[in-house]
Amino acid sequence: MDGTGACLVQRDFTVLLEKEHPGFEAARRELSRFAELVKSPASFHTYRLTPLSMWNAAAQGLEAAEILERIRDMSRLEVPGQVLKEITLWLSRYGRLRLRKSMEQPGELVLESTAPEFLDEIMNLESVQKWELKRVTETMLTIPVRNRGVLKQDLTRLGYPVQDEVGYHSGQALSFKLRDQIAAGIPFSLRPYQCESVSAFIGSSNGTEGGSGVLVLPCGAGKTVIGLAAMDKLQRETLILTSNVTSVRQWIQELRNKSTLSDLEIGEYSGDRKEVRPVTVSTYQILTHRSKKEDGFKHMKLFNERDWGLIIYDEVHLLPAPVFRVTAEIQATRRLGLTATLVREDGCEKDVFSLIGPKLYEMPWRDLEQEGWIAQVKCCEIRVPMSEPLRTKYSLAEGRQKFRIAAENSGKLKVVKELLEIHAGRQVLIIGQYLGQLKHLSEQLQAPLITGSMPQQKRIELFRAFRSGSLSLLIVSKVANFAVDLPDASVGIEVSGSFGSRQEEAQRLGRLLRPKSGDNRAYFYTLVTDGTREQDFALRRQLFLIEQGYEYSVQLTKDDDDGEKEAAQ
DNA sequence: CATTTGGAAA
DNA sequence: GCATATTCCAAATG
């Protein structure tokens, strides 16, 4: 508040952080602990202070006094009194309500608080009365065990977070070991941050800390490995839920490679297969699938088909509402949420907090980058102009056609060639949507093209050549999305992208751009035709990647004199 | 049995 | 705010 701080704290609980400010980096680091990044356009990053962001911070042991002090320190101007007051109120509610087992009644849980007036307030909330609350003493009330989840969910929504200390049902034992995938003799090793995050989840031995909750880690940080390590600690039958089939296959591959579990102990529960085994991997989609509109969710029974000791929710920010409902009923089972980005849509984020658990650990991507665990990625959108005849064609076409014309803009070839020159000597992958465009590029650049119709054997050969370095340029269609063994590259060029799937995009990027030998840098370019609808979609993708922590820059190409490509320097 | 088609979700 | 593309699953198809 000395007039020089990097942040502006506004009355609506948003915080503007100035990018060019010398204190930017330090402030960013602080804010990431107790605020949510909302958007990051040109010169200011916007964060928001919410009850949830405060509780998550508190769950990680941050004290109210410290948070308030940090906010004051960073703020350029006097922080609005109302903001400080509200934050203090939010934080004062954390940890005041504890849920534990009843000593007398096995079918009941006790909700207790050292502050009786707190319980008074709750008894006066009409909407939670349906969960059969009974006031037994000044400091205690009881509820039936079955309402554990829904009560927490409601109270959290109403602003009263509950600390769940009931503990867990252990589930069916399953004995296995982790192993190094390369040589069976080498013990499995975790990176330091992976160890820390697993410890944060498992918690102390008395089971009051950790237990259930969410770990936030950037793409490429090895989330599956952390999941495996958590399984290893518990040694119980496990249900793993993820966002799509590709990810299901990836989990299964990792389980096979890095654990002593036999193939018969690992099941895939998807549209194709319906295996329920000691370790089962499935998607959210199949769980919420209904044959007819008014049919029940016939796959939800998966939650009860075995005696699971652990449920892993991968990409927990994508968890759909019906799965929340079932999750509310199985609060006795340990739950681990994994994500690269905590959700921003309200309600849903609160349900993750109350039903899966608080944020137990967060690894800032920048730290991983500095320590060399993931590559430093530079993302760049390049605006490619259209030729005059093409522009005419574009303006005459409509809807779908428009997009395709823009995507297949032949002017992109020139840009690709330039990029290849700049990054000579690196392994480059070109990714595109339309086969015609890719074929053309393949001919012009003398590089092999992998499409869905290419036989598996041939693909593997090309992947191998690329991996060994004897081949340095590969063009792939969207089969890249499904290839589990897609090789490593340090430059990705997207010549035409899909409209929606931002998450797919980030996943692709995270997988393409693993740590690099040498300078540990990687580049990702998106080629977008200037002045067309393609831009709008690219904008959405950008936002997503920015949320993930990637830096994005936009570059215009001029028709002739191109100047230098600073992006590569 | 593999591929195509349709419907639902978000 | 509507529409649209995307994605998955399941039923139909040859």
Coordinates of C-alpha atoms (C1' of nucleotides) in Angstrom, one line a residue:
Chain A
M1 CA 0.0 0.0 0.0
D2 CA 2.8 2.4 -0.4
G3 CA 1.6 3.3 -3.9
T4 CA 4.1 1.0 -5.7
G5 CA 2.6 -2.5 -5.2
A6 CA 2.0 -4.8 -8.2
C7 CA -1.7 -5.4 -7.4
L8 CA -4.9 -3.5 -7.4
V9 CA -7.5 -5.0 -5.1
Q10 CA -11.0 -4.1 -6.1
R11 CA -14.2 -3.9 -4.2
D12 CA -15.7 -6.9 -6.1
F13 CA -12.9 -9.2 -4.8
T14 CA -11.0 -9.2 -8.1
V15 CA -7.3 -8.5 -8.0
L16 CA -5.5 -7.0 -11.0
L17 CA -1.9 -7.9 -11.3
E18 CA 0.3 -5.8 -13.5
K19 CA 2.5 -7.9 -15.8
E20 CA 5.3 -5.4 -16.2
H21 CA 5.6 -4.7 -12.6
P22 CA 9.0 -5.7 -11.0
G23 CA 7.0 -7.4 -8.2
F24 CA 5.0 -9.4 -10.7
E25 CA 6.7 -12.8 -10.2
A26 CA 6.6 -12.6 -6.4
A27 CA 3.0 -11.5 -6.3
R28 CA 1.9 -14.1 -8.8
R29 CA 3.4 -16.8 -6.6
E30 CA 1.6 -15.4 -3.5
L31 CA -1.7 -15.1 -5.3
S32 CA -1.6 -18.6 -6.7
R33 CA -1.9 -19.8 -3.1
F34 CA -5.1 -18.1 -2.2
A35 CA -6.7 -16.6 -5.3
E36 CA -8.1 -18.0 -8.6
L37 CA -6.8 -16.8 -11.9
V38 CA -9.7 -15.7 -13.9
K39 CA -8.2 -14.4 -17.1
S40 CA -4.9 -13.1 -18.3
P41 CA -5.2 -10.6 -21.2
A42 CA -2.6 -8.2 -22.3
S43 CA -1.2 -6.2 -19.5
F44 CA -3.1 -7.4 -16.4
H45 CA -3.8 -10.8 -14.9
T46 CA -7.1 -10.9 -13.1
Y47 CA -7.5 -13.0 -10.0
R48 CA -10.5 -13.4 -7.8
L49 CA -10.7 -13.9 -4.0
T50 CA -13.4 -16.3 -3.2
P51 CA -14.5 -18.2 -0.1
L52 CA -13.3 -21.4 -1.8
S53 CA -9.9 -20.1 -2.7
M54 CA -9.5 -19.0 1.0
W55 CA -10.6 -22.4 2.3
N56 CA -8.3 -24.2 0.0
A57 CA -5.5 -22.0 1.2
A58 CA -6.5 -22.7 4.8
A59 CA -6.6 -26.4 4.1
Q60 CA -2.9 -26.1 3.2
G61 CA -2.1 -24.5 6.5
L62 CA -2.1 -20.9 5.5
E63 CA -3.2 -18.6 8.4
A64 CA -5.8 -15.9 8.0
A65 CA -3.4 -13.3 9.4
E66 CA -0.7 -14.2 6.9
I67 CA -3.1 -14.0 4.0
L68 CA -4.4 -10.6 5.0
E69 CA -0.8 -9.3 5.5
R70 CA 0.2 -10.6 2.0
I71 CA -2.8 -8.9 0.4
R72 CA -2.0 -5.6 2.1
D73 CA 1.7 -5.9 1.1
M74 CA 1.0 -6.5 -2.6
S75 CA -1.7 -3.9 -2.9
R76 CA -0.8 -0.6 -4.5
L77 CA -3.6 1.2 -2.7
E78 CA -5.5 0.8 0.5
V79 CA -7.4 -2.5 0.4
P80 CA -11.2 -1.8 0.6
G81 CA -12.3 -2.4 4.2
Q82 CA -15.2 -4.5 3.0
V83 CA -12.9 -6.9 1.2
L84 CA -10.7 -7.4 4.3
K85 CA -13.8 -7.9 6.4
E86 CA -15.4 -10.5 4.2
I87 CA -12.1 -12.4 3.8
T88 CA -11.7 -12.5 7.5
L89 CA -15.3 -13.8 7.8
W90 CA -14.7 -16.6 5.2
L91 CA -11.5 -17.7 6.9
S92 CA -13.0 -17.6 10.3
R93 CA -15.5 -20.3 9.2
Y94 CA -12.8 -22.7 8.1
G95 CA -12.1 -25.5 10.6
R96 CA -14.8 -24.5 13.0
L97 CA -17.1 -27.5 12.0
R98 CA -15.8 -31.0 12.4
L99 CA -17.5 -34.2 11.4
R100 CA -16.5 -37.3 13.3
K101 CA -17.9 -40.8 14.2
S102 CA -20.3 -41.0 17.0
M103 CA -19.1 -42.9 20.1
E104 CA -22.5 -44.1 21.1
Q105 CA -24.4 -44.7 17.9
P106 CA -22.7 -46.5 15.0
G107 CA -25.2 -45.3 12.5
E108 CA -24.6 -41.7 13.4
L109 CA -22.0 -39.0 12.9
V110 CA -21.3 -36.0 15.1
L111 CA -20.9 -32.5 13.8
E112 CA -19.2 -30.5 16.5
S113 CA -18.0 -27.0 16.9
T114 CA -16.2 -25.1 19.7
A115 CA -18.5 -22.2 18.9
P116 CA -22.1 -23.0 19.9
E117 CA -23.4 -20.0 18.0
F118 CA -22.1 -21.7 14.8
L119 CA -24.4 -24.7 15.4
D120 CA -27.2 -22.3 16.2
E121 CA -26.8 -20.8 12.8
I122 CA -26.9 -24.1 11.1
M123 CA -29.9 -25.3 13.0
N124 CA -31.6 -22.2 11.6
L125 CA -30.8 -23.0 8.0
E126 CA -34.0 -24.4 6.6
S127 CA -32.5 -26.2 3.6
V128 CA -30.3 -28.5 5.6
Q129 CA -33.0 -29.8 7.9
K130 CA -33.9 -32.5 5.5
W131 CA -30.6 -34.2 6.4
E132 CA -32.0 -35.1 9.8
L133 CA -29.9 -32.9 12.1
K134 CA -30.4 -33.4 15.8
R135 CA -28.9 -31.0 18.3
V136 CA -27.7 -33.1 21.2
T137 CA -25.6 -30.6 23.2
E138 CA -24.3 -27.1 23.1
T139 CA -21.4 -28.0 20.9
M140 CA -22.7 -31.1 19.1
L141 CA -25.3 -32.3 16.7
T142 CA -25.8 -35.6 15.0
I143 CA -26.7 -36.8 11.6
P144 CA -27.2 -40.3 10.0
V145 CA -24.1 -41.7 8.4
R146 CA -25.8 -41.8 5.0
N147 CA -26.1 -38.0 4.9
R148 CA -22.4 -37.4 5.3
G149 CA -21.8 -36.3 1.7
V150 CA -25.0 -34.3 1.0
L151 CA -24.7 -32.4 4.3
K152 CA -21.1 -31.4 3.6
Q153 CA -22.1 -30.4 0.1
D154 CA -25.0 -28.2 1.3
L155 CA -23.1 -26.6 4.2
T156 CA -20.2 -25.8 1.9
R157 CA -22.5 -24.1 -0.6
L158 CA -24.0 -22.1 2.2
G159 CA -20.6 -20.9 3.3
Y160 CA -19.9 -23.4 6.1
P161 CA -17.1 -25.7 5.2
V162 CA -16.9 -28.9 7.1
Q163 CA -13.7 -30.7 8.1
D164 CA -14.4 -34.4 7.7
E165 CA -12.6 -36.5 10.2
V166 CA -14.8 -39.6 10.0
G167 CA -12.2 -41.6 8.3
Y168 CA -12.5 -44.3 5.7
H169 CA -13.6 -47.8 5.0
S170 CA -10.5 -49.6 3.9
G171 CA -11.8 -51.7 1.0
Q172 CA -10.6 -54.9 -0.5
A173 CA -6.9 -55.5 -0.1
L174 CA -4.8 -55.8 -3.3
S175 CA -1.1 -56.6 -3.1
F176 CA 1.3 -55.3 -5.8
K177 CA 4.5 -53.4 -6.2
L178 CA 5.6 -50.6 -8.4
R179 CA 8.6 -51.1 -10.7
D180 CA 10.7 -49.2 -13.1
Q181 CA 9.5 -49.8 -16.6
I182 CA 12.9 -50.1 -18.2
A183 CA 14.5 -52.7 -15.9
A184 CA 12.5 -54.7 -13.4
G185 CA 15.4 -54.7 -11.0
I186 CA 15.6 -50.9 -10.6
P187 CA 13.3 -49.7 -7.9
F188 CA 10.6 -47.2 -8.8
S189 CA 11.5 -43.7 -8.0
L190 CA 9.4 -40.6 -7.6
R191 CA 10.4 -37.0 -8.2
P192 CA 10.5 -34.9 -5.0
Y193 CA 7.4 -33.0 -5.8
Q194 CA 5.6 -36.3 -6.6
C195 CA 6.6 -37.6 -3.2
E196 CA 5.3 -34.5 -1.5
S197 CA 2.0 -34.6 -3.3
V198 CA 1.5 -38.3 -2.4
S199 CA 2.3 -37.6 1.2
A200 CA -0.1 -34.7 1.2
F201 CA -2.8 -37.1 0.1
I202 CA -2.0 -40.0 2.4
G203 CA -1.7 -37.7 5.3
S204 CA -0.5 -38.5 8.8
S205 CA -1.0 -42.0 10.1
N206 CA -3.9 -41.2 12.4
G207 CA -5.9 -40.5 9.4
T208 CA -7.1 -37.0 10.3
E209 CA -5.1 -35.1 7.7
G210 CA -5.1 -35.8 4.1
G211 CA -7.1 -38.8 3.2
S212 CA -9.2 -37.3 0.5
G213 CA -8.6 -34.3 -1.7
V214 CA -7.3 -32.8 -4.8
L215 CA -3.8 -32.5 -6.2
V216 CA -3.2 -29.7 -8.7
L217 CA -0.3 -30.3 -11.1
P218 CA 0.5 -29.0 -14.5
C219 CA 0.3 -31.1 -17.7
G220 CA 3.3 -33.3 -18.1
A221 CA 4.0 -33.4 -14.3
G222 CA 3.2 -37.1 -14.2
K223 CA -0.2 -37.2 -12.7
T224 CA -0.7 -40.9 -13.5
V225 CA 2.6 -41.7 -11.7
I226 CA 1.2 -39.9 -8.6
G227 CA -2.0 -41.9 -8.9
L228 CA 0.1 -45.1 -9.0
A229 CA 2.1 -44.1 -6.0
A230 CA -1.1 -43.4 -4.0
M231 CA -2.4 -46.8 -5.0
D232 CA 0.9 -48.3 -3.9
K233 CA 0.7 -46.7 -0.5
L234 CA -2.9 -48.0 0.1
Q235 CA -2.6 -51.4 -1.6
R236 CA -6.4 -51.6 -2.2
E237 CA -8.6 -52.3 -5.1
T238 CA -9.0 -49.0 -7.0
L239 CA -11.5 -47.4 -9.4
I240 CA -10.0 -44.9 -11.8
L241 CA -12.3 -42.4 -13.6
T242 CA -11.0 -40.2 -16.4
S243 CA -12.4 -37.9 -19.1
N244 CA -12.0 -40.0 -22.3
V245 CA -11.1 -43.3 -23.7
T246 CA -7.6 -42.2 -24.8
S247 CA -6.9 -41.4 -21.2
V248 CA -8.3 -44.7 -20.1
R249 CA -5.9 -46.5 -22.3
Q250 CA -3.0 -44.4 -21.0
W251 CA -3.7 -45.3 -17.5
I252 CA -3.9 -48.9 -18.4
Q253 CA -0.6 -48.7 -20.2
E254 CA 1.0 -47.1 -17.2
L255 CA -0.4 -49.6 -14.8
R256 CA 1.0 -52.4 -17.0
N257 CA 4.4 -50.8 -17.4
K258 CA 5.0 -49.6 -13.9
S259 CA 3.3 -52.1 -11.6
T260 CA 3.4 -55.8 -10.9
L261 CA -0.3 -56.0 -11.5
S262 CA -1.1 -58.7 -14.0
D263 CA -3.3 -57.9 -17.1
L264 CA -6.1 -59.9 -15.5
E265 CA -6.1 -57.5 -12.5
I266 CA -6.5 -54.4 -14.7
G267 CA -9.9 -53.8 -16.3
E268 CA -11.2 -51.4 -18.9
Y269 CA -14.8 -50.3 -18.5
S270 CA -15.7 -48.3 -21.6
G271 CA -18.0 -48.5 -24.6
D272 CA -16.0 -51.3 -26.1
R273 CA -15.3 -53.4 -23.0
K274 CA -17.0 -53.9 -19.7
E275 CA -14.4 -55.4 -17.5
V276 CA -14.6 -55.0 -13.7
R277 CA -11.4 -56.0 -12.2
P278 CA -9.4 -55.2 -9.0
V279 CA -8.1 -52.1 -10.8
T280 CA -10.7 -50.7 -13.2
V281 CA -10.4 -47.7 -15.4
S282 CA -13.4 -46.0 -16.8
T283 CA -14.8 -42.7 -18.2
Y284 CA -17.2 -40.2 -16.7
Q285 CA -19.2 -40.4 -19.8
I286 CA -20.1 -44.1 -19.6
L287 CA -21.2 -43.6 -16.0
T288 CA -23.6 -40.9 -17.0
H289 CA -24.9 -42.6 -20.1
R290 CA -28.6 -43.4 -20.4
S291 CA -30.1 -45.4 -23.2
K292 CA -33.3 -43.4 -23.2
K293 CA -34.1 -40.1 -21.8
E294 CA -35.9 -41.2 -18.7
D295 CA -33.8 -44.3 -18.0
G296 CA -31.6 -44.5 -14.9
F297 CA -27.8 -44.4 -15.0
K298 CA -27.2 -48.0 -15.5
H299 CA -23.4 -47.9 -15.2
M300 CA -23.3 -46.1 -11.8
K301 CA -23.4 -49.5 -10.2
L302 CA -19.7 -49.7 -11.1
F303 CA -19.1 -47.8 -7.8
N304 CA -20.5 -50.7 -5.8
E305 CA -19.5 -53.6 -8.0
R306 CA -16.4 -54.2 -6.0
D307 CA -15.2 -53.1 -2.6
W308 CA -13.1 -50.2 -3.7
G309 CA -10.5 -48.9 -1.3
L310 CA -9.7 -45.9 -3.4
I311 CA -11.3 -43.9 -6.2
I312 CA -9.2 -41.7 -8.4
Y313 CA -10.9 -38.9 -10.3
D314 CA -8.6 -37.8 -13.1
E315 CA -9.3 -34.4 -14.6
V316 CA -11.5 -33.8 -11.6
H317 CA -12.6 -30.4 -12.9
L318 CA -14.6 -32.2 -15.6
L319 CA -16.6 -34.3 -13.3
P320 CA -20.2 -34.2 -14.3
A321 CA -23.1 -33.5 -11.9
P322 CA -24.6 -37.1 -11.7
V323 CA -21.2 -38.4 -10.7
F324 CA -21.2 -35.9 -7.9
R325 CA -24.5 -37.3 -6.6
V326 CA -23.1 -40.8 -6.4
T327 CA -19.9 -39.5 -4.9
A328 CA -21.9 -38.0 -2.1
E329 CA -23.2 -41.5 -1.2
I330 CA -19.7 -43.1 -1.0
Q331 CA -18.0 -40.7 1.3
A332 CA -16.6 -43.6 3.2
T333 CA -14.3 -44.5 0.3
R334 CA -11.0 -42.7 -0.1
R335 CA -11.0 -40.2 -3.0
L336 CA -8.2 -38.7 -4.9
G337 CA -8.8 -35.9 -7.4
L338 CA -6.1 -34.9 -10.0
T339 CA -6.2 -31.9 -12.2
A340 CA -4.1 -29.2 -13.9
T341 CA -6.7 -26.5 -13.3
L342 CA -9.3 -26.1 -10.6
V343 CA -12.7 -25.3 -12.1
R344 CA -13.9 -21.8 -12.3
E345 CA -17.7 -22.3 -12.8
D346 CA -19.0 -21.7 -9.3
G347 CA -21.2 -24.4 -7.7
C348 CA -19.3 -27.2 -9.2
E349 CA -16.1 -26.1 -7.7
K350 CA -17.6 -26.0 -4.3
D351 CA -18.8 -29.6 -4.8
V352 CA -15.3 -30.8 -5.6
F353 CA -14.2 -29.2 -2.4
S354 CA -17.0 -30.8 -0.3
L355 CA -17.3 -34.2 -2.0
I356 CA -13.8 -35.0 -3.2
G357 CA -11.9 -32.9 -0.7
P358 CA -9.8 -29.7 -0.4
K359 CA -6.8 -28.9 -2.5
L360 CA -4.0 -30.7 -0.7
Y361 CA -1.1 -29.8 -2.9
E362 CA -0.4 -27.5 -5.8
M363 CA 2.8 -27.4 -7.8
P364 CA 3.2 -24.2 -9.8
W365 CA 4.2 -25.0 -13.3
R366 CA 6.9 -22.5 -13.3
D367 CA 8.7 -24.3 -10.6
L368 CA 8.6 -27.6 -12.5
E369 CA 10.0 -25.8 -15.5
Q370 CA 12.8 -24.3 -13.6
E371 CA 13.8 -27.6 -12.2
G372 CA 13.7 -29.1 -15.6
W373 CA 10.9 -31.6 -15.1
I374 CA 8.9 -30.2 -17.9
A375 CA 10.0 -28.2 -20.9
Q376 CA 9.7 -24.5 -21.1
V377 CA 7.0 -24.1 -23.7
K378 CA 6.5 -21.1 -25.8
C379 CA 3.1 -20.9 -27.5
C380 CA 2.6 -18.6 -30.4
E381 CA -0.3 -17.9 -32.6
I382 CA 0.6 -16.8 -36.1
R383 CA -2.0 -14.9 -38.1
V384 CA -1.7 -15.8 -41.8
P385 CA -3.3 -13.6 -44.4
M386 CA -5.5 -14.8 -47.1
S387 CA -4.9 -14.3 -50.8
E388 CA -7.4 -12.0 -52.5
P389 CA -9.3 -14.7 -54.5
L390 CA -9.5 -16.8 -51.4
R391 CA -10.9 -14.0 -49.4
T392 CA -13.7 -13.6 -52.0
K393 CA -14.4 -17.2 -51.8
Y394 CA -14.5 -17.0 -48.0
S395 CA -17.0 -14.2 -48.0
L396 CA -19.3 -16.0 -50.3
A397 CA -19.3 -19.3 -48.4
E398 CA -21.3 -19.9 -45.3
G399 CA -21.1 -21.6 -41.9
R400 CA -19.1 -24.8 -42.0
Q401 CA -17.6 -24.0 -45.4
K402 CA -16.2 -20.7 -44.1
F403 CA -14.3 -22.4 -41.4
R404 CA -12.8 -25.0 -43.7
I405 CA -11.7 -22.4 -46.3
A406 CA -9.9 -20.5 -43.6
A407 CA -8.4 -23.6 -42.1
E408 CA -7.0 -24.8 -45.4
N409 CA -5.6 -21.4 -46.4
S410 CA -2.7 -22.3 -48.6
G411 CA -0.7 -19.4 -47.4
K412 CA 0.1 -21.4 -44.3
L413 CA 2.6 -23.5 -46.3
K414 CA 4.9 -20.5 -46.5
V415 CA 4.8 -19.9 -42.8
V416 CA 5.4 -23.6 -42.1
K417 CA 8.5 -23.5 -44.3
E418 CA 9.8 -20.5 -42.4
L419 CA 9.2 -22.1 -39.1
L420 CA 11.1 -25.2 -40.2
E421 CA 14.0 -23.0 -41.2
I422 CA 14.1 -21.3 -37.8
H423 CA 13.9 -24.6 -36.0
A424 CA 16.3 -26.5 -38.2
G425 CA 17.8 -29.4 -36.3
R426 CA 14.8 -30.0 -34.0
Q427 CA 12.2 -32.7 -34.1
V428 CA 9.1 -31.2 -35.5
L429 CA 5.5 -32.5 -35.6
I430 CA 2.9 -30.9 -37.8
I431 CA -0.7 -31.5 -36.7
G432 CA -3.8 -30.9 -38.8
Q433 CA -7.4 -31.6 -39.2
Y434 CA -8.0 -31.9 -42.9
L435 CA -6.4 -34.7 -44.9
G436 CA -6.3 -32.8 -48.1
Q437 CA -4.3 -30.0 -46.6
L438 CA -1.9 -32.5 -44.8
K439 CA -1.3 -34.4 -48.0
H440 CA -0.4 -31.2 -49.8
L441 CA 2.0 -30.3 -47.0
S442 CA 3.4 -33.8 -47.1
E443 CA 4.3 -33.5 -50.8
Q444 CA 5.7 -30.0 -50.5
L445 CA 7.8 -30.7 -47.5
Q446 CA 8.9 -34.2 -48.5
A447 CA 7.7 -35.6 -45.1
P448 CA 5.8 -38.7 -44.3
L449 CA 2.1 -38.3 -43.3
I450 CA 0.4 -40.5 -40.8
T451 CA -3.4 -40.9 -41.1
G452 CA -6.0 -43.3 -39.8
S453 CA -5.7 -45.5 -42.9
M454 CA -2.0 -46.2 -42.4
P455 CA -1.4 -49.7 -41.1
Q456 CA -0.2 -50.0 -37.5
Q457 CA 3.1 -51.6 -38.5
K458 CA 4.0 -48.7 -40.8
R459 CA 3.1 -46.2 -38.1
I460 CA 5.3 -47.9 -35.6
E461 CA 8.2 -47.8 -38.0
L462 CA 7.8 -44.1 -38.6
F463 CA 7.5 -43.4 -34.9
R464 CA 10.6 -45.3 -34.3
A465 CA 12.5 -43.4 -37.0
F466 CA 11.3 -40.2 -35.6
R467 CA 12.3 -41.1 -32.1
S468 CA 15.8 -42.2 -33.1
G469 CA 16.2 -38.9 -34.9
S470 CA 16.8 -40.3 -38.3
L471 CA 13.5 -38.6 -39.3
S472 CA 13.0 -35.1 -38.1
L473 CA 9.7 -34.1 -39.5
L474 CA 6.4 -35.9 -39.2
I475 CA 2.9 -34.9 -40.3
V476 CA 0.0 -36.4 -38.4
S477 CA -3.7 -36.1 -38.7
K478 CA -5.9 -36.3 -35.7
V479 CA -5.0 -39.9 -35.2
A480 CA -2.4 -38.2 -33.0
N481 CA -5.1 -37.9 -30.4
F482 CA -5.4 -41.6 -30.1
A483 CA -1.8 -42.7 -30.4
V484 CA -0.6 -43.6 -27.0
D485 CA 3.0 -43.9 -28.3
L486 CA 3.2 -40.6 -30.1
P487 CA 6.9 -39.7 -30.1
D488 CA 8.4 -36.7 -28.5
A489 CA 9.0 -33.5 -30.4
S490 CA 10.2 -30.1 -29.3
V491 CA 8.3 -28.2 -32.0
G492 CA 4.6 -28.6 -32.7
I493 CA 2.9 -26.8 -35.5
E494 CA -0.8 -26.9 -35.7
V495 CA -2.0 -26.0 -39.2
S496 CA -5.6 -26.5 -38.6
G497 CA -7.3 -27.2 -35.2
S498 CA -10.6 -28.4 -34.0
F499 CA -13.2 -25.9 -32.8
G500 CA -14.1 -27.1 -29.3
S501 CA -11.8 -29.5 -27.6
R502 CA -9.6 -27.2 -25.6
Q503 CA -8.8 -29.8 -23.1
E504 CA -7.8 -32.2 -25.8
E505 CA -5.5 -29.5 -27.1
A506 CA -3.8 -29.0 -23.8
Q507 CA -3.4 -32.7 -23.3
R508 CA -1.8 -33.0 -26.7
L509 CA 0.5 -30.1 -25.9
G510 CA 1.4 -31.6 -22.5
R511 CA 2.2 -34.9 -24.1
L512 CA 4.1 -33.6 -27.1
L513 CA 6.3 -31.3 -25.2
R514 CA 8.0 -33.4 -22.5
P515 CA 11.3 -32.3 -21.0
K516 CA 14.0 -31.7 -23.6
S517 CA 17.6 -32.4 -23.5
G518 CA 19.8 -29.3 -24.1
D519 CA 18.0 -26.0 -23.5
N520 CA 14.8 -27.7 -22.4
R521 CA 12.7 -25.5 -24.6
A522 CA 9.8 -26.3 -26.7
Y523 CA 7.6 -24.4 -29.2
F524 CA 4.0 -24.7 -30.1
Y525 CA 2.6 -22.7 -33.0
T526 CA -1.0 -22.3 -34.1
L527 CA -1.5 -21.1 -37.6
V528 CA -4.7 -19.1 -37.9
T529 CA -6.0 -17.3 -41.0
D530 CA -6.3 -13.6 -40.3
G531 CA -9.7 -12.0 -40.2
T532 CA -11.7 -15.2 -40.2
R533 CA -13.8 -17.2 -37.7
E534 CA -10.8 -19.3 -37.1
Q535 CA -9.6 -16.6 -34.8
D536 CA -12.5 -16.9 -32.4
F537 CA -11.9 -20.5 -31.8
A538 CA -8.2 -20.0 -31.5
L539 CA -9.0 -17.4 -28.8
R540 CA -10.8 -20.0 -26.7
R541 CA -8.0 -22.4 -27.0
Q542 CA -5.6 -19.7 -25.9
L543 CA -7.5 -18.9 -22.8
F544 CA -7.4 -22.5 -21.8
L545 CA -3.7 -22.8 -22.3
I546 CA -3.1 -19.6 -20.4
E547 CA -5.1 -21.0 -17.5
Q548 CA -2.7 -24.0 -17.6
G549 CA 0.1 -21.6 -17.2
Y550 CA 1.5 -21.4 -20.7
E551 CA 2.5 -18.1 -22.2
Y552 CA 0.9 -17.2 -25.4
S553 CA 1.9 -14.5 -27.9
V554 CA 0.3 -13.5 -31.1
Q555 CA 2.2 -12.7 -34.2
L556 CA 1.1 -11.2 -37.4
T557 CA 2.8 -12.0 -40.7
K558 CA 3.1 -9.3 -43.2
D559 CA 2.6 -10.2 -46.8
D560 CA 6.2 -9.8 -47.9
D561 CA 8.9 -8.5 -45.7
D562 CA 8.6 -10.7 -42.7
G563 CA 11.1 -9.3 -40.3
E564 CA 12.6 -11.5 -37.7
K565 CA 10.8 -14.2 -35.8
E566 CA 11.5 -13.1 -32.2
A567 CA 9.5 -16.0 -30.9
A568 CA 12.4 -18.3 -31.6
Q569 CA 15.1 -16.3 -30.0
Chain B
dC1 C1' -17.1 -58.9 -35.9
dA2 C1' -15.8 -54.3 -37.5
dT3 C1' -17.7 -50.2 -39.1
dT4 C1' -21.4 -46.8 -39.6
dT5 C1' -25.1 -44.1 -37.7
dG6 C1' -27.8 -41.8 -34.2
dG7 C1' -28.5 -39.7 -29.8
dA8 C1' -27.2 -37.3 -25.7
dA9 C1' -24.5 -34.2 -23.0
dA10 C1' -22.5 -29.8 -22.1
Chain C
dG1 C1' -28.0 -16.5 -24.9
dC2 C1' -28.2 -19.6 -29.0
dA3 C1' -26.0 -22.6 -31.9
dT4 C1' -22.6 -25.4 -33.0
dA5 C1' -18.9 -28.9 -32.9
dT6 C1' -17.2 -32.5 -30.3
dT7 C1' -17.1 -36.6 -27.9
dC8 C1' -18.6 -40.7 -26.3
dC9 C1' -21.6 -44.7 -26.1
dA10 C1' -24.9 -48.1 -28.1
dA11 C1' -27.6 -49.8 -31.6
dA12 C1' -27.9 -50.9 -36.4
dT13 C1' -25.7 -52.5 -40.3
dG14 C1' -23.4 -55.3 -43.8

